[in-house]
Tab-separated table of C-alpha atoms in Angstrom:
chain	number	residue	atom	x	y	z
A	1142	UNK	CA	-75.963	38.934	-156.676
A	1143	UNK	CA	-72.168	38.795	-156.387
A	1144	UNK	CA	-71.862	41.247	-159.294
A	1145	UNK	CA	-74.211	43.757	-157.599
A	1146	UNK	CA	-71.438	45.809	-155.858
A	1147	UNK	CA	-69.802	46.358	-159.235
A	1148	UNK	CA	-73.056	47.021	-161.077
A	1149	UNK	CA	-74.340	49.692	-158.684
A	1150	UNK	CA	-71.580	52.285	-159.358
A	1151	UNK	CA	-71.988	51.761	-163.096
A	1152	UNK	CA	-75.738	52.318	-162.801
A	1153	UNK	CA	-75.256	55.658	-161.025
A	1154	UNK	CA	-72.504	56.784	-163.376
A	1155	UNK	CA	-74.752	56.235	-166.398
A	1156	UNK	CA	-77.452	58.546	-165.052
A	1157	UNK	CA	-77.445	62.250	-166.001
A	1158	UNK	CA	-75.887	64.418	-163.292
A	1159	UNK	CA	-79.032	66.037	-161.895
A	1160	UNK	CA	-81.176	62.863	-161.644
A	1161	UNK	CA	-78.159	61.033	-160.190
A	1162	UNK	CA	-77.712	63.676	-157.510
A	1163	UNK	CA	-81.406	63.666	-156.571
A	1164	UNK	CA	-81.661	59.870	-156.481
A	1165	UNK	CA	-78.472	59.451	-154.458
A	1166	UNK	CA	-79.508	62.175	-152.008
A	1167	UNK	CA	-82.916	60.549	-151.511
A	1168	UNK	CA	-81.434	57.083	-150.917
A	1169	UNK	CA	-78.776	58.288	-148.498
A	1170	UNK	CA	-81.307	60.446	-146.645
A	1171	UNK	CA	-83.730	57.553	-146.267
A	1172	UNK	CA	-81.023	55.252	-144.884
A	1173	UNK	CA	-79.693	57.917	-142.517
A	1174	UNK	CA	-83.161	58.851	-141.265
A	1175	UNK	CA	-83.952	55.175	-140.753
A	1176	UNK	CA	-80.923	54.807	-138.485
A	1177	UNK	CA	-81.943	57.975	-136.625
A	1178	UNK	CA	-85.460	56.695	-135.976
A	1179	UNK	CA	-84.151	53.265	-134.904
A	1180	UNK	CA	-81.786	54.954	-132.452
A	1181	UNK	CA	-84.651	57.066	-131.077
A	1182	UNK	CA	-86.982	54.095	-130.632
A	1183	UNK	CA	-84.389	51.823	-129.015
A	1184	UNK	CA	-83.173	54.529	-126.639
A	1185	UNK	CA	-86.718	55.379	-125.571
A	1186	UNK	CA	-87.604	51.694	-125.197
A	1187	UNK	CA	-84.641	51.017	-122.904
A	1188	UNK	CA	-85.417	54.060	-120.739
A	1189	UNK	CA	-89.101	53.155	-120.486
A	1190	UNK	CA	-88.240	49.576	-119.577
A	1191	UNK	CA	-85.934	50.693	-116.809
A	1192	UNK	CA	-86.287	54.087	-115.133
A	1193	UNK	CA	-89.912	54.818	-115.980
A	1194	UNK	CA	-90.847	51.366	-114.722
A	1195	UNK	CA	-88.586	51.604	-111.646
A	1196	UNK	CA	-90.220	54.901	-110.695
A	1197	UNK	CA	-93.571	53.144	-110.293
A	1198	UNK	CA	-92.151	50.820	-107.629
A	1199	UNK	CA	-90.906	51.442	-104.097
A	1200	UNK	CA	-87.971	53.725	-103.315
A	1201	UNK	CA	-85.604	50.868	-102.334
A	1202	UNK	CA	-86.506	49.047	-105.566
A	1203	UNK	CA	-85.800	52.165	-107.607
A	1204	UNK	CA	-82.445	52.795	-105.929
A	1205	UNK	CA	-81.194	49.227	-106.350
A	1206	UNK	CA	-82.554	48.671	-109.867
A	1207	UNK	CA	-81.338	52.048	-111.182
A	1208	UNK	CA	-77.882	51.451	-109.686
A	1209	UNK	CA	-77.593	48.051	-111.378
A	1210	UNK	CA	-78.865	49.487	-114.675
A	1211	UNK	CA	-76.570	52.487	-114.884
A	1212	UNK	CA	-73.584	50.449	-113.704
A	1213	UNK	CA	-73.996	47.679	-116.267
A	1214	UNK	CA	-74.884	49.931	-119.198
A	1215	UNK	CA	-72.103	52.451	-118.453
A	1216	UNK	CA	-69.553	49.669	-118.067
A	1217	UNK	CA	-70.667	48.006	-121.303
A	1218	UNK	CA	-70.530	51.332	-123.156
A	1219	UNK	CA	-67.090	52.049	-121.677
A	1220	UNK	CA	-65.751	48.691	-122.864
A	1221	UNK	CA	-67.095	49.321	-126.367
A	1222	UNK	CA	-65.557	52.790	-126.477
A	1223	UNK	CA	-62.279	51.900	-124.797
A	1224	UNK	CA	-61.550	48.551	-126.404
A	1225	UNK	CA	-63.162	48.719	-129.837
A	1226	UNK	CA	-63.600	52.326	-130.993
A	1227	UNK	CA	-62.392	55.200	-128.758
A	1228	UNK	CA	-63.333	57.725	-131.461
A	1229	UNK	CA	-67.004	56.872	-130.893
A	1230	UNK	CA	-67.037	58.604	-127.484
A	1231	UNK	CA	-68.641	61.985	-126.865
A	1232	UNK	CA	-71.222	63.782	-128.944
A	1233	UNK	CA	-70.043	62.912	-132.448
A	1234	UNK	CA	-70.614	66.328	-133.984
A	1235	UNK	CA	-66.981	67.458	-133.492
A	1236	UNK	CA	-65.812	64.156	-135.009
A	1237	UNK	CA	-68.079	64.537	-138.035
A	1238	UNK	CA	-66.912	68.110	-138.469
A	1239	UNK	CA	-63.293	66.928	-138.380
A	1240	UNK	CA	-64.088	64.207	-140.921
A	1241	UNK	CA	-65.782	66.750	-143.190
A	1242	UNK	CA	-62.795	69.094	-143.202
A	1243	UNK	CA	-59.802	66.784	-142.754
A	1244	UNK	CA	-60.970	63.554	-144.424
A	1245	UNK	CA	-63.180	65.233	-147.036
A	1246	UNK	CA	-66.258	63.554	-145.597
A	1247	UNK	CA	-65.007	59.975	-145.212
A	1248	UNK	CA	-66.208	58.210	-142.045
A	1249	UNK	CA	-65.423	54.510	-141.410
A	1250	UNK	CA	-68.279	52.199	-140.465
A	1251	UNK	CA	-66.890	50.782	-137.192
A	1252	UNK	CA	-67.237	53.911	-135.016
A	1253	UNK	CA	-70.721	54.469	-136.456
A	1254	UNK	CA	-71.883	51.038	-135.304
A	1255	UNK	CA	-70.114	51.300	-131.948
A	1256	UNK	CA	-71.661	54.718	-131.309
A	1257	UNK	CA	-75.109	53.322	-132.095
A	1258	UNK	CA	-74.837	50.530	-129.518
A	1259	UNK	CA	-72.922	52.542	-126.917
A	1260	UNK	CA	-75.305	55.475	-127.354
A	1261	UNK	CA	-78.390	53.339	-126.744
A	1262	UNK	CA	-76.747	51.872	-123.636
A	1263	UNK	CA	-75.517	55.218	-122.299
A	1264	UNK	CA	-78.594	57.365	-122.901
A	1265	UNK	CA	-81.256	54.698	-122.460
A	1266	UNK	CA	-79.284	53.405	-119.485
A	1267	UNK	CA	-79.625	56.688	-117.640
A	1268	UNK	CA	-76.524	58.855	-118.109
A	1269	UNK	CA	-77.387	62.536	-118.523
A	1270	UNK	CA	-76.693	62.899	-122.235
A	1271	UNK	CA	-78.677	63.484	-125.439
A	1272	UNK	CA	-79.168	61.478	-128.620
A	1273	UNK	CA	-79.022	64.290	-131.173
A	1274	UNK	CA	-75.212	64.597	-131.410
A	1275	UNK	CA	-74.704	60.833	-131.860
A	1276	UNK	CA	-77.532	60.845	-134.395
A	1277	UNK	CA	-75.798	63.508	-136.506
A	1278	UNK	CA	-72.543	61.534	-136.469
A	1279	UNK	CA	-74.116	58.129	-137.136
A	1280	UNK	CA	-76.397	59.393	-139.886
A	1281	UNK	CA	-73.626	61.367	-141.583
A	1282	UNK	CA	-71.192	58.465	-141.197
A	1283	UNK	CA	-73.643	55.904	-142.561
A	1284	UNK	CA	-74.377	58.063	-145.596
A	1285	UNK	CA	-70.638	58.559	-146.139
A	1286	UNK	CA	-70.030	54.811	-146.033
A	1287	UNK	CA	-72.989	53.863	-148.238
A	1288	UNK	CA	-71.962	56.427	-150.864
A	1289	UNK	CA	-68.857	54.306	-151.462
A	1290	UNK	CA	-71.070	51.636	-153.039
A	1291	UNK	CA	-72.323	54.173	-155.564
A	1292	UNK	CA	-68.833	55.043	-156.759
A	1293	UNK	CA	-67.864	57.932	-154.472
A	1294	UNK	CA	-64.164	57.891	-153.623
A	1295	UNK	CA	-63.073	58.289	-149.992
A	1296	UNK	CA	-62.045	61.860	-150.741
A	1297	UNK	CA	-65.363	62.794	-152.327
A	1298	UNK	CA	-67.825	62.267	-149.503
A	1299	UNK	CA	-68.424	65.700	-148.068
A	1300	UNK	CA	-71.860	66.031	-149.611
A	1301	UNK	CA	-72.990	62.524	-148.551
A	1302	UNK	CA	-71.928	63.207	-144.961
A	1303	UNK	CA	-73.920	66.462	-144.927
A	1304	UNK	CA	-76.931	64.749	-146.480
A	1305	UNK	CA	-76.909	62.057	-143.815
A	1306	UNK	CA	-76.379	64.496	-140.964
A	1307	UNK	CA	-79.272	66.764	-141.964
A	1308	UNK	CA	-81.658	63.850	-142.564
A	1309	UNK	CA	-80.714	62.297	-139.229
A	1310	UNK	CA	-81.118	65.509	-137.260
A	1311	UNK	CA	-84.453	66.269	-138.928
A	1312	UNK	CA	-85.684	62.828	-137.892
A	1313	UNK	CA	-84.198	62.948	-134.374
A	1314	UNK	CA	-85.826	66.242	-133.392
A	1315	UNK	CA	-88.669	66.311	-135.935
A	1316	UNK	CA	-87.166	69.676	-136.930
A	1317	UNK	CA	-86.390	69.850	-140.678
A	1318	UNK	CA	-85.834	73.624	-140.848
A	1319	UNK	CA	-83.485	73.639	-137.871
A	1320	UNK	CA	-81.506	70.720	-139.282
A	1321	UNK	CA	-80.815	72.644	-142.492
A	1322	UNK	CA	-79.552	75.696	-140.646
A	1323	UNK	CA	-77.568	73.738	-138.058
A	1324	UNK	CA	-75.707	71.533	-140.543
A	1325	UNK	CA	-74.751	74.488	-142.735
A	1326	UNK	CA	-74.015	76.805	-139.794
A	1327	UNK	CA	-72.092	74.364	-137.597
A	1328	UNK	CA	-70.413	71.803	-139.867
A	1329	UNK	CA	-69.918	73.797	-143.085
A	1330	UNK	CA	-69.771	77.249	-141.522
A	1331	UNK	CA	-71.549	78.812	-144.500
A	1332	UNK	CA	-75.314	79.273	-144.771
A	1333	UNK	CA	-74.939	80.071	-148.488
A	1334	UNK	CA	-73.068	76.839	-149.242
A	1335	UNK	CA	-73.541	75.191	-152.630
A	1336	UNK	CA	-74.694	72.089	-150.731
A	1337	UNK	CA	-77.882	73.785	-149.590
A	1338	UNK	CA	-80.052	72.049	-152.204
A	1339	UNK	CA	-79.004	68.558	-151.139
A	1340	UNK	CA	-79.270	69.463	-147.452
A	1341	UNK	CA	-82.781	70.811	-148.043
A	1342	UNK	CA	-83.906	67.634	-149.810
A	1343	UNK	CA	-82.336	65.390	-147.173
A	1344	UNK	CA	-84.088	67.272	-144.358
A	1345	UNK	CA	-87.419	66.833	-146.101
A	1346	UNK	CA	-86.794	63.095	-146.491
A	1347	UNK	CA	-85.762	62.881	-142.822
A	1348	UNK	CA	-88.942	64.652	-141.741
A	1349	UNK	CA	-91.155	62.396	-143.872
A	1350	UNK	CA	-89.415	59.327	-142.464
A	1351	UNK	CA	-90.104	60.234	-138.854
A	1352	UNK	CA	-93.646	61.293	-139.809
A	1353	UNK	CA	-94.255	57.852	-141.332
A	1354	UNK	CA	-92.903	55.900	-138.363
A	1355	UNK	CA	-93.779	58.046	-135.333
A	1356	UNK	CA	-96.161	60.751	-136.526
A	1357	UNK	CA	-96.259	64.479	-137.226
A	1358	UNK	CA	-96.605	65.615	-133.638
A	1359	UNK	CA	-93.939	67.948	-132.240
A	1360	UNK	CA	-91.437	66.681	-129.679
A	1361	UNK	CA	-93.297	68.571	-126.918
A	1362	UNK	CA	-97.050	69.011	-126.681
A	1363	UNK	CA	-97.479	72.630	-125.546
A	1364	UNK	CA	-100.898	74.067	-124.565
A	1365	UNK	CA	-102.397	76.955	-126.481
A	1366	UNK	CA	-100.466	80.111	-125.597
A	1367	UNK	CA	-103.015	82.786	-126.504
A	1368	UNK	CA	-103.167	83.931	-122.872
A	1369	UNK	CA	-99.665	85.420	-122.903
A	1370	UNK	CA	-99.278	89.010	-121.632
A	1371	UNK	CA	-96.732	91.737	-122.273
A	1372	UNK	CA	-95.340	91.286	-118.727
A	1373	UNK	CA	-93.246	88.247	-119.622
A	1374	UNK	CA	-91.189	90.358	-122.050
A	1375	UNK	CA	-89.777	92.211	-119.042
A	1376	UNK	CA	-88.608	88.927	-117.477
A	1377	UNK	CA	-87.376	87.266	-120.682
A	1378	UNK	CA	-83.981	89.076	-120.796
A	1379	UNK	CA	-83.205	87.968	-117.239
A	1380	UNK	CA	-84.171	84.379	-118.041
A	1381	UNK	CA	-81.939	84.511	-121.103
A	1382	UNK	CA	-79.014	85.864	-119.087
A	1383	UNK	CA	-79.307	83.136	-116.448
A	1384	UNK	CA	-79.722	80.391	-119.058
A	1385	UNK	CA	-76.700	81.689	-120.973
A	1386	UNK	CA	-74.664	81.736	-117.761
A	1387	UNK	CA	-75.659	78.122	-117.067
A	1388	UNK	CA	-74.584	77.199	-120.591
A	1389	UNK	CA	-71.179	78.783	-119.994
A	1390	UNK	CA	-70.864	76.912	-116.683
A	1391	UNK	CA	-71.584	73.655	-118.482
A	1392	UNK	CA	-69.078	74.323	-121.246
A	1393	UNK	CA	-66.243	75.268	-118.915
A	1394	UNK	CA	-67.014	72.492	-116.445
A	1395	UNK	CA	-67.284	69.754	-119.071
A	1396	UNK	CA	-64.160	70.869	-120.943
A	1397	UNK	CA	-62.123	71.106	-117.729
A	1398	UNK	CA	-63.234	67.677	-116.489
A	1399	UNK	CA	-62.674	66.111	-119.913
A	1400	UNK	CA	-59.139	67.505	-120.055
A	1401	UNK	CA	-58.309	66.139	-116.607
A	1402	UNK	CA	-59.843	62.756	-117.418
A	1403	UNK	CA	-57.857	62.420	-120.644
A	1404	UNK	CA	-54.643	63.444	-118.887
A	1405	UNK	CA	-54.876	61.087	-115.892
A	1406	UNK	CA	-53.026	57.757	-115.907
A	1407	UNK	CA	-54.423	56.042	-112.817
A	1408	UNK	CA	-57.564	54.643	-114.428
A	1409	UNK	CA	-58.009	52.907	-117.807
A	1410	UNK	CA	-60.141	54.960	-120.230
A	1411	UNK	CA	-62.851	52.309	-120.454
A	1412	UNK	CA	-63.670	52.792	-116.762
A	1413	UNK	CA	-64.273	56.540	-117.042
A	1414	UNK	CA	-67.857	56.293	-118.438
A	1415	UNK	CA	-68.694	54.101	-115.447
A	1416	UNK	CA	-67.483	56.880	-113.135
A	1417	UNK	CA	-69.710	59.348	-114.969
A	1418	UNK	CA	-72.632	56.968	-114.643
A	1419	UNK	CA	-72.088	56.514	-110.920
A	1420	UNK	CA	-71.911	60.267	-110.340
A	1421	UNK	CA	-75.140	60.647	-112.308
A	1422	UNK	CA	-76.766	57.889	-110.270
A	1423	UNK	CA	-75.735	59.482	-106.958
A	1424	UNK	CA	-77.230	62.827	-108.011
A	1425	UNK	CA	-80.314	61.361	-109.667
A	1426	UNK	CA	-81.073	58.941	-106.835
A	1427	UNK	CA	-80.810	61.738	-104.270
A	1428	UNK	CA	-83.158	63.938	-106.279
A	1429	UNK	CA	-85.631	61.086	-106.778
A	1430	UNK	CA	-85.629	60.247	-103.077
A	1431	UNK	CA	-86.297	63.898	-102.213
A	1432	UNK	CA	-88.741	64.859	-104.967
A	1433	UNK	CA	-89.924	61.739	-106.810
A	1434	UNK	CA	-88.589	63.145	-110.129
A	1435	UNK	CA	-86.345	61.204	-112.552
A	1436	UNK	CA	-85.339	64.088	-114.833
A	1437	UNK	CA	-81.644	63.784	-113.942
A	1438	UNK	CA	-81.508	60.452	-115.753
A	1439	UNK	CA	-81.392	60.178	-119.536
A	1440	UNK	CA	-82.907	62.841	-121.764
A	1441	UNK	CA	-85.245	64.172	-119.074
A	1442	UNK	CA	-87.973	64.729	-121.655
A	1443	UNK	CA	-90.759	63.452	-119.382
A	1444	UNK	CA	-90.028	66.145	-116.809
A	1445	UNK	CA	-89.361	68.825	-119.435
A	1446	UNK	CA	-92.697	68.012	-121.074
A	1447	UNK	CA	-94.390	68.546	-117.701
A	1448	UNK	CA	-92.708	71.951	-117.364
A	1449	UNK	CA	-93.919	72.920	-120.840
A	1450	UNK	CA	-97.452	72.004	-119.755
A	1451	UNK	CA	-97.029	74.156	-116.648
A	1452	UNK	CA	-97.480	71.017	-114.563
A	1453	UNK	CA	-94.488	71.091	-112.239
A	1454	UNK	CA	-93.707	72.328	-108.732
A	1455	UNK	CA	-91.593	75.405	-109.318
A	1456	UNK	CA	-89.104	75.058	-106.449
A	1457	UNK	CA	-88.371	71.464	-107.491
A	1458	UNK	CA	-87.513	72.851	-110.919
A	1459	UNK	CA	-84.762	74.915	-109.272
A	1460	UNK	CA	-83.273	71.791	-107.712
A	1461	UNK	CA	-83.354	69.980	-111.046
A	1462	UNK	CA	-81.432	72.795	-112.771
A	1463	UNK	CA	-78.385	72.305	-110.540
A	1464	UNK	CA	-78.681	68.513	-110.441
A	1465	UNK	CA	-78.960	68.150	-114.237
A	1466	UNK	CA	-76.076	70.562	-114.800
A	1467	UNK	CA	-73.724	68.609	-112.515
A	1468	UNK	CA	-74.818	65.228	-113.868
A	1469	UNK	CA	-74.324	66.325	-117.483
A	1470	UNK	CA	-70.857	67.724	-116.775
A	1471	UNK	CA	-69.905	64.395	-115.180
A	1472	UNK	CA	-71.502	62.262	-117.891
A	1473	UNK	CA	-69.873	64.133	-120.768
A	1474	UNK	CA	-66.585	65.082	-119.138
A	1475	UNK	CA	-65.868	61.485	-118.123
A	1476	UNK	CA	-66.155	60.125	-121.639
A	1477	UNK	CA	-69.788	59.080	-121.986
A	1478	UNK	CA	-71.335	58.391	-125.380
A	1479	UNK	CA	-73.977	61.033	-125.973
A	1480	UNK	CA	-74.679	64.614	-126.920
A	1481	UNK	CA	-75.508	67.870	-125.207
A	1482	UNK	CA	-78.658	69.165	-126.944
A	1483	UNK	CA	-81.251	67.531	-124.693
A	1484	UNK	CA	-79.508	68.251	-121.361
A	1485	UNK	CA	-79.004	71.912	-122.308
A	1486	UNK	CA	-82.630	72.260	-123.376
A	1487	UNK	CA	-83.596	70.730	-120.031
A	1488	UNK	CA	-81.315	73.001	-117.971
A	1489	UNK	CA	-82.421	76.154	-119.787
A	1490	UNK	CA	-86.111	75.214	-119.760
A	1491	UNK	CA	-86.146	74.463	-116.045
A	1492	UNK	CA	-84.211	77.651	-115.278
A	1493	UNK	CA	-86.762	79.712	-117.211
A	1494	UNK	CA	-89.640	77.991	-115.443
A	1495	UNK	CA	-88.082	78.510	-112.010
A	1496	UNK	CA	-87.320	82.192	-112.593
A	1497	UNK	CA	-90.754	82.831	-114.084
A	1498	UNK	CA	-92.514	81.260	-111.122
A	1499	UNK	CA	-90.284	83.143	-108.708
A	1500	UNK	CA	-91.200	86.457	-110.325
A	1501	UNK	CA	-94.870	85.485	-110.430
A	1502	UNK	CA	-94.892	85.874	-106.655
A	1503	UNK	CA	-94.654	89.649	-107.242
A	1504	UNK	CA	-95.872	90.331	-110.784
A	1505	UNK	CA	-98.889	88.952	-112.710
A	1506	UNK	CA	-97.491	86.228	-114.990
A	1507	UNK	CA	-99.985	83.833	-116.588
A	1508	UNK	CA	-99.381	80.093	-117.045
A	1509	UNK	CA	-98.774	80.803	-120.739
A	1510	UNK	CA	-96.138	83.385	-119.797
A	1511	UNK	CA	-94.329	80.770	-117.714
A	1512	UNK	CA	-94.229	78.345	-120.631
A	1513	UNK	CA	-92.820	81.053	-122.919
A	1514	UNK	CA	-90.090	81.842	-120.384
A	1515	UNK	CA	-89.196	78.144	-120.229
A	1516	UNK	CA	-88.801	78.120	-124.012
A	1517	UNK	CA	-86.587	81.223	-123.865
A	1518	UNK	CA	-84.332	79.450	-121.385
A	1519	UNK	CA	-84.140	76.371	-123.620
A	1520	UNK	CA	-83.160	78.342	-126.696
A	1521	UNK	CA	-80.648	80.593	-124.931
A	1522	UNK	CA	-78.840	77.865	-123.006
A	1523	UNK	CA	-78.387	75.740	-126.130
A	1524	UNK	CA	-77.574	78.676	-128.392
A	1525	UNK	CA	-74.882	80.013	-126.068
A	1526	UNK	CA	-72.980	76.717	-125.980
A	1527	UNK	CA	-73.323	76.123	-129.727
A	1528	UNK	CA	-72.756	79.787	-130.635
A	1529	UNK	CA	-75.590	79.165	-133.075
A	1530	UNK	CA	-78.516	81.235	-131.750
A	1531	UNK	CA	-80.616	81.021	-134.895
A	1532	UNK	CA	-80.350	77.218	-135.002
A	1533	UNK	CA	-81.277	77.000	-131.321
A	1534	UNK	CA	-84.286	79.250	-131.796
A	1535	UNK	CA	-85.515	77.176	-134.743
A	1536	UNK	CA	-85.038	73.933	-132.807
A	1537	UNK	CA	-87.191	75.138	-129.918
A	1538	UNK	CA	-89.820	76.605	-132.255
A	1539	UNK	CA	-90.115	73.392	-134.297
A	1540	UNK	CA	-90.124	71.199	-131.184
A	1541	UNK	CA	-93.193	73.050	-129.908
A	1542	UNK	CA	-94.984	74.315	-133.057
A	1543	UNK	CA	-96.031	77.471	-131.195
A	1544	UNK	CA	-95.731	80.741	-133.133
A	1545	UNK	CA	-96.499	82.744	-129.973
A	1546	UNK	CA	-93.010	81.854	-128.704
A	1547	UNK	CA	-91.197	83.668	-131.499
A	1548	UNK	CA	-91.036	87.264	-130.143
A	1549	UNK	CA	-89.635	86.129	-126.789
A	1550	UNK	CA	-87.270	83.678	-128.514
A	1551	UNK	CA	-85.913	86.587	-130.548
A	1552	UNK	CA	-85.154	88.451	-127.313
A	1553	UNK	CA	-83.300	85.374	-126.115
A	1554	UNK	CA	-81.422	85.180	-129.412
A	1555	UNK	CA	-80.103	88.749	-129.025
A	1556	UNK	CA	-78.940	87.955	-125.490
A	1557	UNK	CA	-77.248	84.797	-126.776
A	1558	UNK	CA	-75.362	86.766	-129.409
A	1559	UNK	CA	-74.124	89.244	-126.794
A	1560	UNK	CA	-73.156	86.662	-124.179
A	1561	UNK	CA	-71.460	84.374	-126.709
A	1562	UNK	CA	-68.846	87.051	-127.362
A	1563	UNK	CA	-68.020	87.206	-123.665
A	1564	UNK	CA	-67.877	83.408	-123.336
A	1565	UNK	CA	-64.886	83.062	-125.666
A	1566	UNK	CA	-64.063	82.728	-129.359
A	1567	UNK	CA	-64.967	79.042	-129.797
A	1568	UNK	CA	-68.168	77.096	-129.409
A	1569	UNK	CA	-68.240	73.834	-127.483
A	1570	UNK	CA	-67.545	71.605	-130.480
A	1571	UNK	CA	-64.576	73.612	-131.734
A	1572	UNK	CA	-63.160	73.685	-128.208
A	1573	UNK	CA	-63.390	69.871	-128.120
A	1574	UNK	CA	-61.509	69.629	-131.410
A	1575	UNK	CA	-58.787	71.987	-130.234
A	1576	UNK	CA	-58.514	70.062	-126.946
A	1577	UNK	CA	-57.905	66.915	-129.007
A	1578	UNK	CA	-55.193	68.602	-131.051
A	1579	UNK	CA	-57.209	69.269	-134.219
A	1580	UNK	CA	-57.058	72.436	-136.289
A	1581	UNK	CA	-59.739	72.654	-138.919
A	1582	UNK	CA	-58.676	75.741	-140.841
């Protein structure tokens, strides 16, 4: 067994180039997707064991238990990030992009492991962040590290990092097509990259992995949408404009708060995630006391699923838009460990649902129309911040498996492309890198 680390590179080097590439891609994809699924299951388990359970008890119980939970998990995550691996904070996608371009794909193992633990604590513990960004970083970083055992030098790990990232994202969202486009569009910046074959294979492996463990069902179970009418097309551009505006508010708010937090000297960095958690708790507890909804905490997928079933009180959705926006700005801007996909999908989806219901007081919108407008808001809000409208549209389409959404999503995509030019030259991830003093090109 002690000779195994030396034998493995020799084994791969003896294989012909094409079989070696396919075998290595499959192995790295399987490992990366496995980490992605483990992260998903642990995060969901922690949230179910805490907030979903607390919500079934009395209001005082919920307030006390949620406060203890978010305080302890945020403090633990802050200590991990501040004392062990500061580079594991945030989403992870900007860091993987920097590693791809500046380190030629090499990612050390320590921040990958720290991000896994801190991410489970932060997201499962209730801060308003998503698991998709950390999943991309962890999966890409794990594949980069494992490829070293097969003989890849530190400066030859761009392809392994892409393979891991696409497999992880495909497993995290159950969206293999979107993962291909996003990895090539966001990290590589070239949809015609020579890496497309390996990224395609890794996404397929990631999808099969999550199918085997969790199942083939989409992330959101959406009712049949055959009852849509032409009327919702008149409202869709307005929904897209509002969702795009909310995305811009998030980006500017989070970047401004993050800059101030990094520049302050009064508080040690490891305490900042706790501050973000406490702000989230104050907002989320107030909303729960007033409405009985827990969507401010964590991913918010339970509430977003209800919106996509048209099973939500519309004016409460308006409250949740503002509450989730403020909580996500605080959670991310104050150094939490988590991504932005899920919160932006939530904010955009709830905005679309609120606007659709508001207009339905005057014009005849069907329940199916309202669901379509929610999806338009999801796609536009995410696409505006990422400056990747096609990726955002594919993500929403694959998360719902509803072809009837496509025409309205295309309207949202055109609005995203127009608004993105007004919002500034950089997307959120590039702005983070520039704020940290990185220049990729």
